[in-house]
mmCIF file of C-alpha atoms and ligand atoms in Angstrom:
data_model
loop_
_atom_site.group_PDB
_atom_site.id
_atom_site.type_symbol
_atom_site.label_atom_id
_atom_site.label_comp_id
_atom_site.label_asym_id
_atom_site.label_seq_id
_atom_site.Cartn_x
_atom_site.Cartn_y
_atom_site.Cartn_z
ATOM 1 C CA MET A 1 119.287 59.058 115.111
ATOM 2 C CA ARG A 2 115.651 57.999 114.634
ATOM 3 C CA LYS A 3 113.396 61.021 114.483
ATOM 4 C CA LEU A 4 113.958 64.432 112.893
ATOM 5 C CA LEU A 5 112.185 67.673 113.684
ATOM 6 C CA VAL A 6 111.833 69.508 110.368
ATOM 7 C CA THR A 7 110.730 73.131 110.715
ATOM 8 C CA GLY A 8 109.090 74.670 107.645
ATOM 9 C CA GLY A 9 108.448 71.174 106.313
ATOM 10 C CA ALA A 10 105.249 72.234 104.519
ATOM 11 C CA GLY A 11 107.134 74.805 102.439
ATOM 12 C CA PHE A 12 108.967 74.344 99.144
ATOM 13 C CA ILE A 13 112.386 72.983 100.121
ATOM 14 C CA GLY A 14 111.249 71.535 103.457
ATOM 15 C CA SER A 15 108.462 69.430 101.925
ATOM 16 C CA ASN A 16 110.767 68.075 99.226
ATOM 17 C CA PHE A 17 113.208 67.260 102.043
ATOM 18 C CA VAL A 18 110.565 65.301 103.954
ATOM 19 C CA HIS A 19 109.719 63.291 100.822
ATOM 20 C CA GLN A 20 113.433 62.560 100.316
ATOM 21 C CA VAL A 21 113.929 61.515 103.950
ATOM 22 C CA VAL A 22 110.980 59.106 103.741
ATOM 23 C CA ASN A 23 112.192 57.635 100.431
ATOM 24 C CA ASP A 24 115.930 57.434 101.141
ATOM 25 C CA THR A 25 116.292 56.852 104.906
ATOM 26 C CA ASP A 26 114.669 55.014 107.831
ATOM 27 C CA LEU A 27 114.145 58.231 109.773
ATOM 28 C CA ASP A 28 110.753 59.401 111.016
ATOM 29 C CA VAL A 29 109.807 63.072 110.795
ATOM 30 C CA VAL A 30 107.876 65.568 112.877
ATOM 31 C CA VAL A 31 107.118 68.676 110.817
ATOM 32 C CA LEU A 32 106.626 71.965 112.660
ATOM 33 C CA ASP A 33 105.026 74.491 110.317
ATOM 34 C CA LYS A 34 102.847 77.544 110.887
ATOM 35 C CA LEU A 35 101.159 77.039 107.502
ATOM 36 C CA THR A 36 101.615 80.675 106.532
ATOM 37 C CA TYR A 37 100.602 81.653 102.984
ATOM 38 C CA ALA A 38 103.803 79.794 101.915
ATOM 39 C CA GLY A 39 103.031 76.509 103.668
ATOM 40 C CA ASN A 40 100.735 73.962 102.095
ATOM 41 C CA ARG A 41 99.419 70.856 103.825
ATOM 42 C CA ALA A 42 98.974 69.261 100.394
ATOM 43 C CA SER A 43 102.754 69.296 99.922
ATOM 44 C CA LEU A 44 102.881 66.466 102.474
ATOM 45 C CA ASP A 45 100.164 64.402 100.748
ATOM 46 C CA GLY A 46 101.007 60.768 100.119
ATOM 47 C CA LEU A 47 103.516 60.448 102.962
ATOM 48 C CA PRO A 48 103.076 57.534 105.391
ATOM 49 C CA GLU A 49 101.207 58.604 108.530
ATOM 50 C CA ASP A 50 103.204 56.250 110.719
ATOM 51 C CA ARG A 51 106.436 58.051 109.762
ATOM 52 C CA VAL A 52 105.475 61.698 109.250
ATOM 53 C CA SER A 53 103.369 63.929 111.488
ATOM 54 C CA LEU A 54 102.542 67.615 111.144
ATOM 55 C CA VAL A 55 102.360 69.992 114.091
ATOM 56 C CA VAL A 56 100.845 73.326 113.090
ATOM 57 C CA GLY A 57 102.570 75.999 115.142
ATOM 58 C CA ASP A 58 105.052 78.846 115.270
ATOM 59 C CA VAL A 59 108.790 78.259 115.388
ATOM 60 C CA ALA A 60 109.020 81.336 117.618
ATOM 61 C CA ASP A 61 106.756 79.653 120.228
ATOM 62 C CA GLU A 62 109.437 78.732 122.763
ATOM 63 C CA GLU A 63 107.328 76.304 124.799
ATOM 64 C CA LEU A 64 106.132 74.370 121.766
ATOM 65 C CA VAL A 65 109.611 74.252 120.230
ATOM 66 C CA ASP A 66 111.095 73.090 123.533
ATOM 67 C CA SER A 67 108.702 70.158 123.784
ATOM 68 C CA LEU A 68 109.161 69.091 120.136
ATOM 69 C CA VAL A 69 112.951 69.301 120.345
ATOM 70 C CA GLN A 70 112.846 67.171 123.479
ATOM 71 C CA GLN A 71 110.857 64.458 121.629
ATOM 72 C CA THR A 72 113.162 64.270 118.571
ATOM 73 C CA ASP A 73 116.842 63.480 117.942
ATOM 74 C CA ALA A 74 117.937 66.295 115.629
ATOM 75 C CA VAL A 75 116.502 69.438 114.063
ATOM 76 C CA VAL A 76 116.658 70.567 110.439
ATOM 77 C CA HIS A 77 115.575 74.204 110.479
ATOM 78 C CA PHE A 78 114.040 75.365 107.176
ATOM 79 C CA ALA A 79 111.240 77.569 108.559
ATOM 80 C CA ALA A 80 111.610 81.156 107.417
ATOM 81 C CA GLU A 81 109.918 84.016 105.704
ATOM 82 C CA SER A 82 111.687 83.472 102.386
ATOM 83 C CA HIS A 83 110.666 86.036 99.767
ATOM 84 C CA ASN A 84 112.729 89.181 99.152
ATOM 85 C CA ASP A 85 109.855 91.144 97.583
ATOM 86 C CA ASN A 86 107.647 90.514 100.644
ATOM 87 C CA SER A 87 110.467 91.662 102.917
ATOM 88 C CA LEU A 88 110.506 94.980 101.059
ATOM 89 C CA ARG A 89 106.728 95.389 101.513
ATOM 90 C CA ASN A 90 106.558 94.295 105.183
ATOM 91 C CA PRO A 91 109.793 93.359 106.993
ATOM 92 C CA ARG A 92 108.369 92.595 110.459
ATOM 93 C CA PRO A 93 107.460 88.894 110.004
ATOM 94 C CA PHE A 94 111.030 88.324 108.776
ATOM 95 C CA LEU A 95 112.409 89.446 112.131
ATOM 96 C CA ASP A 96 109.873 87.396 114.099
ATOM 97 C CA THR A 97 110.357 84.135 112.218
ATOM 98 C CA ASN A 98 113.932 84.290 110.956
ATOM 99 C CA ILE A 99 115.552 85.838 114.041
ATOM 100 C CA ILE A 100 113.318 84.978 117.011
ATOM 101 C CA GLY A 101 112.355 81.604 115.514
ATOM 102 C CA THR A 102 116.025 80.631 115.160
ATOM 103 C CA TYR A 103 116.656 81.856 118.703
ATOM 104 C CA ALA A 104 113.864 79.590 119.997
ATOM 105 C CA ILE A 105 115.357 76.590 118.174
ATOM 106 C CA LEU A 106 118.832 77.351 119.509
ATOM 107 C CA GLU A 107 117.678 77.623 123.104
ATOM 108 C CA ALA A 108 115.823 74.305 122.849
ATOM 109 C CA VAL A 109 118.707 72.366 121.244
ATOM 110 C CA ARG A 110 121.029 73.878 123.830
ATOM 111 C CA LYS A 111 118.799 72.780 126.716
ATOM 112 C CA HIS A 112 118.200 69.258 125.395
ATOM 113 C CA GLY A 113 121.644 68.647 123.841
ATOM 114 C CA LYS A 114 120.292 67.960 120.346
ATOM 115 C CA ARG A 115 122.012 68.324 116.969
ATOM 116 C CA LEU A 116 120.902 71.205 114.699
ATOM 117 C CA HIS A 117 121.303 71.792 111.000
ATOM 118 C CA HIS A 118 120.433 75.374 110.047
ATOM 119 C CA ILE A 119 119.345 76.079 106.473
ATOM 120 C CA SER A 120 120.507 79.382 105.046
ATOM 121 C CA THR A 121 121.095 81.189 101.783
ATOM 122 C CA ASP A 122 123.908 82.537 99.628
ATOM 123 C CA GLU A 123 122.193 85.938 99.857
ATOM 124 C CA VAL A 124 123.933 86.552 103.210
ATOM 125 C CA TYR A 125 127.062 87.347 101.157
ATOM 126 C CA GLY A 126 125.448 90.199 99.211
ATOM 127 C CA ASP A 127 126.080 90.192 95.475
ATOM 128 C CA LEU A 128 128.867 90.004 92.887
ATOM 129 C CA GLU A 129 129.457 92.114 89.785
ATOM 130 C CA LEU A 130 128.328 90.455 86.541
ATOM 131 C CA ASP A 131 131.913 90.265 85.227
ATOM 132 C CA ASP A 132 133.598 89.326 88.534
ATOM 133 C CA PRO A 133 135.492 86.020 88.227
ATOM 134 C CA GLU A 134 134.976 85.432 91.971
ATOM 135 C CA ARG A 135 132.309 83.198 93.512
ATOM 136 C CA PHE A 136 131.089 83.068 97.118
ATOM 137 C CA SER A 137 132.984 80.726 99.442
ATOM 138 C CA GLU A 138 132.784 79.961 103.164
ATOM 139 C CA ARG A 139 135.359 82.761 103.669
ATOM 140 C CA THR A 140 133.352 85.536 101.940
ATOM 141 C CA PRO A 141 132.379 88.305 104.409
ATOM 142 C CA TYR A 142 128.679 88.736 105.170
ATOM 143 C CA ASN A 143 127.139 91.732 103.357
ATOM 144 C CA PRO A 144 123.364 91.182 103.014
ATOM 145 C CA SER A 145 121.237 93.616 100.975
ATOM 146 C CA SER A 146 117.545 93.097 101.794
ATOM 147 C CA PRO A 147 115.467 92.766 104.968
ATOM 148 C CA TYR A 148 115.130 89.061 104.079
ATOM 149 C CA SER A 149 118.835 88.386 103.620
ATOM 150 C CA SER A 150 119.831 90.478 106.637
ATOM 151 C CA THR A 151 117.532 88.436 108.898
ATOM 152 C CA LYS A 152 118.977 85.210 107.434
ATOM 153 C CA ALA A 153 122.488 86.577 108.079
ATOM 154 C CA GLY A 154 121.428 87.396 111.646
ATOM 155 C CA SER A 155 120.105 83.871 112.126
ATOM 156 C CA ASP A 156 123.409 82.376 110.907
ATOM 157 C CA LEU A 157 125.363 84.551 113.338
ATOM 158 C CA LEU A 158 123.125 83.441 116.207
ATOM 159 C CA VAL A 159 123.882 79.806 115.336
ATOM 160 C CA ARG A 160 127.633 80.519 115.291
ATOM 161 C CA ALA A 161 127.398 82.295 118.640
ATOM 162 C CA TRP A 162 125.459 79.415 120.251
ATOM 163 C CA VAL A 163 128.106 76.959 118.975
ATOM 164 C CA ARG A 164 130.968 79.001 120.347
ATOM 165 C CA SER A 165 129.448 80.259 123.598
ATOM 166 C CA PHE A 166 127.321 77.284 124.636
ATOM 167 C CA GLY A 167 128.872 74.349 122.765
ATOM 168 C CA VAL A 168 125.695 73.680 120.771
ATOM 169 C CA GLU A 169 126.263 71.025 118.096
ATOM 170 C CA ALA A 170 125.246 72.714 114.844
ATOM 171 C CA THR A 171 126.098 73.024 111.168
ATOM 172 C CA ILE A 172 124.992 75.679 108.668
ATOM 173 C CA SER A 173 124.492 75.455 104.916
ATOM 174 C CA ASN A 174 124.097 78.391 102.536
ATOM 175 C CA CYS A 175 122.526 77.356 99.258
ATOM 176 C CA SER A 176 121.912 79.131 95.969
ATOM 177 C CA ASN A 177 118.523 79.504 94.175
ATOM 178 C CA ASN A 178 116.445 76.315 94.193
ATOM 179 C CA PHE A 179 113.932 75.196 91.578
ATOM 180 C CA GLY A 180 111.639 72.190 91.352
ATOM 181 C CA PRO A 181 108.119 71.090 92.323
ATOM 182 C CA ARG A 182 106.043 72.661 95.150
ATOM 183 C CA GLN A 183 107.723 76.092 94.990
ATOM 184 C CA HIS A 184 105.360 78.954 95.811
ATOM 185 C CA ILE A 185 104.175 80.806 92.702
ATOM 186 C CA GLU A 186 105.424 84.150 94.044
ATOM 187 C CA LYS A 187 108.952 82.977 93.135
ATOM 188 C CA PHE A 188 110.518 83.692 89.728
ATOM 189 C CA ILE A 189 110.330 80.346 87.888
ATOM 190 C CA PRO A 190 106.852 79.162 89.033
ATOM 191 C CA ARG A 191 105.457 82.675 88.558
ATOM 192 C CA GLN A 192 106.454 82.660 84.892
ATOM 193 C CA ILE A 193 105.270 79.068 84.298
ATOM 194 C CA THR A 194 101.850 79.769 85.820
ATOM 195 C CA ASN A 195 101.629 83.102 83.947
ATOM 196 C CA LEU A 196 102.133 81.258 80.663
ATOM 197 C CA ILE A 197 99.547 78.620 81.637
ATOM 198 C CA ASP A 198 97.182 81.604 82.093
ATOM 199 C CA GLY A 199 98.183 83.173 78.756
ATOM 200 C CA VAL A 200 100.057 86.027 80.496
ATOM 201 C CA ARG A 201 103.545 87.101 79.401
ATOM 202 C CA PRO A 202 106.461 86.447 81.827
ATOM 203 C CA LYS A 203 107.677 89.477 83.771
ATOM 204 C CA LEU A 204 111.363 90.328 83.945
ATOM 205 C CA TYR A 205 112.530 92.778 86.580
ATOM 206 C CA GLY A 206 114.567 95.565 84.968
ATOM 207 C CA ALA A 207 116.735 94.475 82.052
ATOM 208 C CA GLY A 208 116.704 90.802 83.122
ATOM 209 C CA GLN A 209 120.500 90.680 83.345
ATOM 210 C CA ASN A 210 120.672 89.627 87.024
ATOM 211 C CA VAL A 211 122.315 86.240 87.481
ATOM 212 C CA ARG A 212 121.189 83.453 89.812
ATOM 213 C CA ASP A 213 123.010 80.139 90.406
ATOM 214 C CA TRP A 214 120.253 77.517 89.983
ATOM 215 C CA ILE A 215 120.212 74.155 91.754
ATOM 216 C CA HIS A 216 117.535 71.461 91.747
ATOM 217 C CA VAL A 217 115.820 71.211 95.145
ATOM 218 C CA ASP A 218 116.618 67.471 95.393
ATOM 219 C CA ASP A 219 120.348 68.192 95.000
ATOM 220 C CA HIS A 220 120.122 70.791 97.784
ATOM 221 C CA ASN A 221 118.329 68.321 100.046
ATOM 222 C CA ALA A 222 120.746 65.465 99.318
ATOM 223 C CA ALA A 223 123.536 67.796 100.448
ATOM 224 C CA VAL A 224 121.598 68.616 103.642
ATOM 225 C CA LEU A 225 121.212 64.911 104.461
ATOM 226 C CA LEU A 226 124.933 64.386 103.867
ATOM 227 C CA ILE A 227 125.871 67.311 106.131
ATOM 228 C CA LEU A 228 123.529 65.990 108.802
ATOM 229 C CA ASP A 229 125.307 62.640 108.593
ATOM 230 C CA LYS A 230 128.955 63.679 108.078
ATOM 231 C CA GLY A 231 129.215 67.440 108.632
ATOM 232 C CA VAL A 232 131.501 68.773 111.347
ATOM 233 C CA SER A 233 129.850 70.775 114.122
ATOM 234 C CA GLY A 234 130.550 74.506 113.901
ATOM 235 C CA GLU A 235 131.222 74.312 110.163
ATOM 236 C CA THR A 236 129.463 76.111 107.323
ATOM 237 C CA TYR A 237 128.996 74.437 103.919
ATOM 238 C CA LEU A 238 128.071 76.281 100.732
ATOM 239 C CA ILE A 239 125.746 74.362 98.405
ATOM 240 C CA GLY A 240 125.600 75.130 94.685
ATOM 241 C CA ALA A 241 125.688 73.220 91.398
ATOM 242 C CA ASP A 242 127.449 75.618 88.977
ATOM 243 C CA GLY A 243 124.118 76.695 87.498
ATOM 244 C CA GLU A 244 124.649 80.396 86.749
ATOM 245 C CA LYS A 245 122.108 81.902 84.331
ATOM 246 C CA ASN A 246 120.695 85.365 83.878
ATOM 247 C CA ASN A 247 116.953 85.854 84.312
ATOM 248 C CA LYS A 248 116.390 86.577 80.620
ATOM 249 C CA GLU A 249 118.017 83.253 79.673
ATOM 250 C CA VAL A 250 115.757 81.405 82.133
ATOM 251 C CA VAL A 251 112.617 83.084 80.768
ATOM 252 C CA GLU A 252 113.666 82.360 77.168
ATOM 253 C CA LEU A 253 114.108 78.691 78.075
ATOM 254 C CA ILE A 254 110.693 78.538 79.801
ATOM 255 C CA LEU A 255 109.101 80.101 76.696
ATOM 256 C CA GLU A 256 110.805 77.545 74.457
ATOM 257 C CA LEU A 257 109.885 74.561 76.646
ATOM 258 C CA MET A 258 106.254 75.742 76.810
ATOM 259 C CA GLY A 259 106.057 76.139 73.029
ATOM 260 C CA GLU A 260 105.846 79.947 73.083
ATOM 261 C CA ALA A 261 107.519 82.467 70.767
ATOM 262 C CA ASP A 262 110.973 83.969 71.507
ATOM 263 C CA GLY A 263 110.860 87.338 73.212
ATOM 264 C CA GLY A 264 107.326 86.789 74.518
ATOM 265 C CA TYR A 265 108.065 88.433 77.881
ATOM 266 C CA GLU A 266 107.773 91.959 79.258
ATOM 267 C CA HIS A 267 110.065 94.136 81.352
ATOM 268 C CA VAL A 268 108.542 95.431 84.598
ATOM 269 C CA ASN A 269 109.766 97.612 87.483
ATOM 270 C CA ASP A 270 113.021 96.458 88.989
ATOM 271 C CA ARG A 271 113.293 95.240 92.601
ATOM 272 C CA PRO A 272 114.717 97.989 94.862
ATOM 273 C CA GLY A 273 118.277 97.047 95.866
ATOM 274 C CA HIS A 274 118.149 94.070 93.445
ATOM 275 C CA ASP A 275 121.241 91.871 93.938
ATOM 276 C CA LEU A 276 123.126 91.582 90.651
ATOM 277 C CA ARG A 277 124.685 88.154 90.758
ATOM 278 C CA TYR A 278 125.035 85.138 93.051
ATOM 279 C CA ALA A 279 127.585 82.384 92.388
ATOM 280 C CA ILE A 280 128.638 79.545 94.682
ATOM 281 C CA ASP A 281 131.962 77.758 95.001
ATOM 282 C CA ALA A 282 130.925 74.414 96.546
ATOM 283 C CA SER A 283 134.456 72.900 96.586
ATOM 284 C CA LYS A 284 134.411 72.316 100.347
ATOM 285 C CA LEU A 285 131.187 70.278 100.207
ATOM 286 C CA ARG A 286 132.482 68.324 97.213
ATOM 287 C CA SER A 287 135.976 67.617 98.564
ATOM 288 C CA GLU A 288 135.304 67.152 102.303
ATOM 289 C CA LEU A 289 131.938 65.344 102.139
ATOM 290 C CA GLY A 290 132.049 63.885 98.610
ATOM 291 C CA TRP A 291 128.819 65.555 97.408
ATOM 292 C CA THR A 292 128.023 65.847 93.700
ATOM 293 C CA PRO A 293 124.788 67.136 92.153
ATOM 294 C CA ARG A 294 122.658 64.637 90.212
ATOM 295 C CA TYR A 295 120.539 67.100 88.221
ATOM 296 C CA SER A 296 123.291 68.543 86.019
ATOM 297 C CA ASP A 297 120.907 69.225 83.104
ATOM 298 C CA PHE A 298 119.009 72.427 83.948
ATOM 299 C CA GLU A 299 116.787 72.141 80.875
ATOM 300 C CA SER A 300 115.400 68.701 81.734
ATOM 301 C CA GLY A 301 114.893 69.689 85.393
ATOM 302 C CA LEU A 302 113.011 72.774 84.229
ATOM 303 C CA ALA A 303 110.894 70.741 81.784
ATOM 304 C CA ALA A 304 109.906 68.375 84.624
ATOM 305 C CA THR A 305 109.073 71.377 86.829
ATOM 306 C CA ILE A 306 106.829 72.836 84.109
ATOM 307 C CA GLU A 307 105.059 69.473 83.860
ATOM 308 C CA TRP A 308 104.537 69.450 87.625
ATOM 309 C CA TYR A 309 102.782 72.859 87.555
ATOM 310 C CA ARG A 310 100.645 71.774 84.602
ATOM 311 C CA ALA A 311 99.618 68.576 86.398
ATOM 312 C CA ASN A 312 99.049 70.182 89.813
ATOM 313 C CA GLU A 313 96.976 73.268 89.112
ATOM 314 C CA ALA A 314 94.837 72.541 92.186
ATOM 315 C CA TRP A 315 97.957 73.000 94.330
ATOM 316 C CA TRP A 316 98.578 76.612 93.155
ATOM 317 C CA ARG A 317 95.419 78.021 91.548
ATOM 318 C CA ALA A 318 93.846 79.520 94.705
ATOM 319 C CA GLU A 319 96.917 81.733 95.305
ATOM 320 C CA LYS A 320 97.421 83.058 91.800
ATOM 321 C CA ALA A 321 95.100 86.076 91.688
ATOM 322 C CA ALA A 322 96.283 87.499 95.024
ATOM 323 C CA VAL A 323 99.973 87.023 94.151
ATOM 324 C CA GLU A 324 99.536 88.845 90.844
ATOM 325 C CA ALA A 325 97.491 91.642 92.451
ATOM 326 C CA ALA A 326 100.296 92.270 94.971
ATOM 327 C CA TYR A 327 102.864 92.404 92.155
ATOM 328 C CA ALA A 328 100.657 94.629 89.993
ATOM 329 C CA ALA A 329 100.423 97.145 92.853
ATOM 330 C CA GLN A 330 104.234 97.531 92.580
ATOM 331 C CA GLY A 331 104.253 97.728 88.788
ATOM 332 C CA GLN A 332 105.685 94.230 88.650
HETATM 333 P P1 NAD B 401 109.007 78.663 101.703
HETATM 334 O O1 NAD B 401 108.572 80.081 101.898
HETATM 335 O O2 NAD B 401 108.500 77.915 100.526
HETATM 336 O O3 NAD B 401 108.633 77.802 102.991
HETATM 337 C C1 NAD B 401 108.767 78.302 104.291
HETATM 338 C C2 NAD B 401 107.947 77.418 105.221
HETATM 339 O O4 NAD B 401 108.139 77.884 106.563
HETATM 340 C C3 NAD B 401 106.436 77.473 104.932
HETATM 341 O O5 NAD B 401 105.884 76.177 104.977
HETATM 342 C C4 NAD B 401 105.884 78.334 106.073
HETATM 343 O O6 NAD B 401 104.549 78.010 106.422
HETATM 344 C C5 NAD B 401 106.858 78.001 107.184
HETATM 345 N N1 NAD B 401 106.929 79.077 108.192
HETATM 346 C C6 NAD B 401 107.050 80.416 107.958
HETATM 347 N N2 NAD B 401 107.042 81.077 109.140
HETATM 348 C C7 NAD B 401 106.942 80.136 110.115
HETATM 349 C C8 NAD B 401 106.894 80.198 111.527
HETATM 350 N N3 NAD B 401 106.954 81.370 112.185
HETATM 351 N N4 NAD B 401 106.792 79.038 112.215
HETATM 352 C C9 NAD B 401 106.723 77.846 111.573
HETATM 353 N N5 NAD B 401 106.746 77.727 110.234
HETATM 354 C C10 NAD B 401 106.858 78.862 109.516
HETATM 355 O O7 NAD B 401 110.601 78.729 101.729
HETATM 356 P P2 NAD B 401 111.666 77.801 100.976
HETATM 357 O O8 NAD B 401 111.983 78.405 99.674
HETATM 358 O O9 NAD B 401 111.266 76.389 101.078
HETATM 359 O O10 NAD B 401 112.931 78.064 101.926
HETATM 360 C C11 NAD B 401 113.204 77.219 103.029
HETATM 361 C C12 NAD B 401 114.504 77.634 103.667
HETATM 362 O O11 NAD B 401 115.553 77.568 102.712
HETATM 363 C C13 NAD B 401 114.511 79.070 104.195
HETATM 364 O O12 NAD B 401 115.225 79.085 105.405
HETATM 365 C C14 NAD B 401 115.244 79.843 103.121
HETATM 366 O O13 NAD B 401 115.891 80.978 103.669
HETATM 367 C C15 NAD B 401 116.239 78.811 102.647
HETATM 368 N N6 NAD B 401 116.721 78.942 101.262
HETATM 369 C C16 NAD B 401 115.840 79.011 100.219
HETATM 370 C C17 NAD B 401 116.324 79.062 98.920
HETATM 371 C C18 NAD B 401 115.406 79.102 97.726
HETATM 372 O O14 NAD B 401 115.869 79.204 96.597
HETATM 373 N N7 NAD B 401 114.100 78.993 97.892
HETATM 374 C C19 NAD B 401 117.706 79.058 98.689
HETATM 375 C C20 NAD B 401 118.575 78.991 99.786
HETATM 376 C C21 NAD B 401 118.072 78.917 101.069
HETATM 377 O O1 TDX B 402 108.554 88.067 88.483
HETATM 378 C C1 TDX B 402 109.759 88.088 88.738
HETATM 379 N N1 TDX B 402 110.632 88.555 87.799
HETATM 380 C C2 TDX B 402 111.974 88.594 87.997
HETATM 381 O O2 TDX B 402 112.723 89.043 87.102
HETATM 382 C C3 TDX B 402 110.300 87.584 89.999
HETATM 383 C C4 TDX B 402 109.377 87.065 91.060
HETATM 384 C C5 TDX B 402 111.661 87.622 90.169
HETATM 385 N N2 TDX B 402 112.484 88.114 89.219
HETATM 386 C C6 TDX B 402 113.950 88.066 89.417
HETATM 387 C C7 TDX B 402 114.473 88.539 90.736
HETATM 388 C C8 TDX B 402 115.711 87.684 90.908
HETATM 389 O O3 TDX B 402 116.798 88.261 90.188
HETATM 390 O O4 TDX B 402 114.287 86.682 89.345
HETATM 391 C C9 TDX B 402 115.358 86.361 90.251
HETATM 392 C C10 TDX B 402 114.881 85.289 91.223
HETATM 393 O O5 TDX B 402 113.884 85.876 92.057
HETATM 394 P P1 TDX B 402 113.226 85.092 93.308
HETATM 395 O O6 TDX B 402 112.608 83.841 92.806
HETATM 396 O O7 TDX B 402 112.381 86.071 94.035
HETATM 397 O O8 TDX B 402 114.506 84.652 94.119
HETATM 398 P P2 TDX B 402 115.711 85.474 94.849
HETATM 399 O O9 TDX B 402 115.299 86.839 95.220
HETATM 400 O O10 TDX B 402 116.941 85.286 94.019
HETATM 401 O O11 TDX B 402 115.825 84.616 96.221
HETATM 402 C C11 TDX B 402 115.732 83.169 96.180
HETATM 403 O O12 TDX B 402 116.971 82.566 96.291
HETATM 404 C C12 TDX B 402 117.616 82.685 97.533
HETATM 405 C C13 TDX B 402 114.796 82.664 97.281
HETATM 406 O O13 TDX B 402 113.526 83.287 97.167
HETATM 407 C C14 TDX B 402 115.392 82.916 98.633
HETATM 408 O O14 TDX B 402 114.592 82.346 99.645
HETATM 409 C C15 TDX B 402 116.749 82.292 98.686
HETATM 410 O O15 TDX B 402 117.370 82.636 99.879
#
């Protein structure tokens, strides 16, 4: 394998993946990204031009995808509409990108006999009760809650069908909530960090008791590289680093790390259909592929993330007012 096609490589996880590929492997990368509001050319700054190129285009453009898949050896498919709150305001782009975009990738890898790794989310499994001892595993039935997670579930099922019906060589991973640099400021952690930089109190949906299972983006991406190398076609791997925390705990920690007073947040309208808890059992990835997370200390990873947003205001500033106006319109 010499050249990867990375869809959504100008987004949060995809851009961190491209940086990791350049640093840790000899592979070259072609990024296909539509540069929606969530994509940022600057996230690819500093990468060597002889190893990384960016094609601005739509993953649902079958002709374009066909020609890029033909020119590369394997595809890592990150491109998606990724934000639950946006999917509640306007679901349509989620169907176009997450469903039709994945279809276009599948048809191209089928035609050209290329390997695919499909990036998905733990949200396809729905949610768990706060006091449930269970965690999600590869055997948990799909039960998505939102337009976002239902389109991701649909995309996973398409991949499984193309493996079974057409013999496409593909793996799937379903990861828990990522944090780290270059995450769009609409998302929970960067929204609160940039609010505090602006002297605005963090906003907790509802009572703030919902639990997310946090993983550093570099740990997610190291697992993706491992699956690409050693994963078995047709298999699904759950990725998670035992990082369960409720939203109030995360906000309290951000306040502390940014030198603000305890309790300096406010409660805002809850998300409709808000999933209560996600929790991942990553035993299969650990035992079959030997993966272990490197960023076991959430607090130091969060402190480094805060520093990144402080040092890179130019990366996020232009988006801030519009993001907050959209939230304010929903009482959030
Ligand atoms: P993101 O929103 O930050 O980035 C998505 C990228 O895809 C952007 O660069 C955007 O421009 C691009 N894109 C959107 N529509 C496109 C289209 N039609 N054609 C080409 N490019 C398009 O998302 P992210 O958080 O980096 O998530 C990446 C992937 O990881 C998604 O598939 C998401 O479902 C999955 N995932 C995310 C998380 C998380 O915590 N963020 C957790 C598990 C899985
Ligand atoms: O201002 C906020 N206040 C708040 O309490 C925001 C933006 C969010 N929240 C809550 C909602 C969730 O319980 O924080 C939690 C995390 O919210 P998001 O960052 O929107 O993430 P989530 O909905 O959990 O989905 C994320 O993880 C799974 C990613 O956005 C998805 O792409 C991924 O599939």
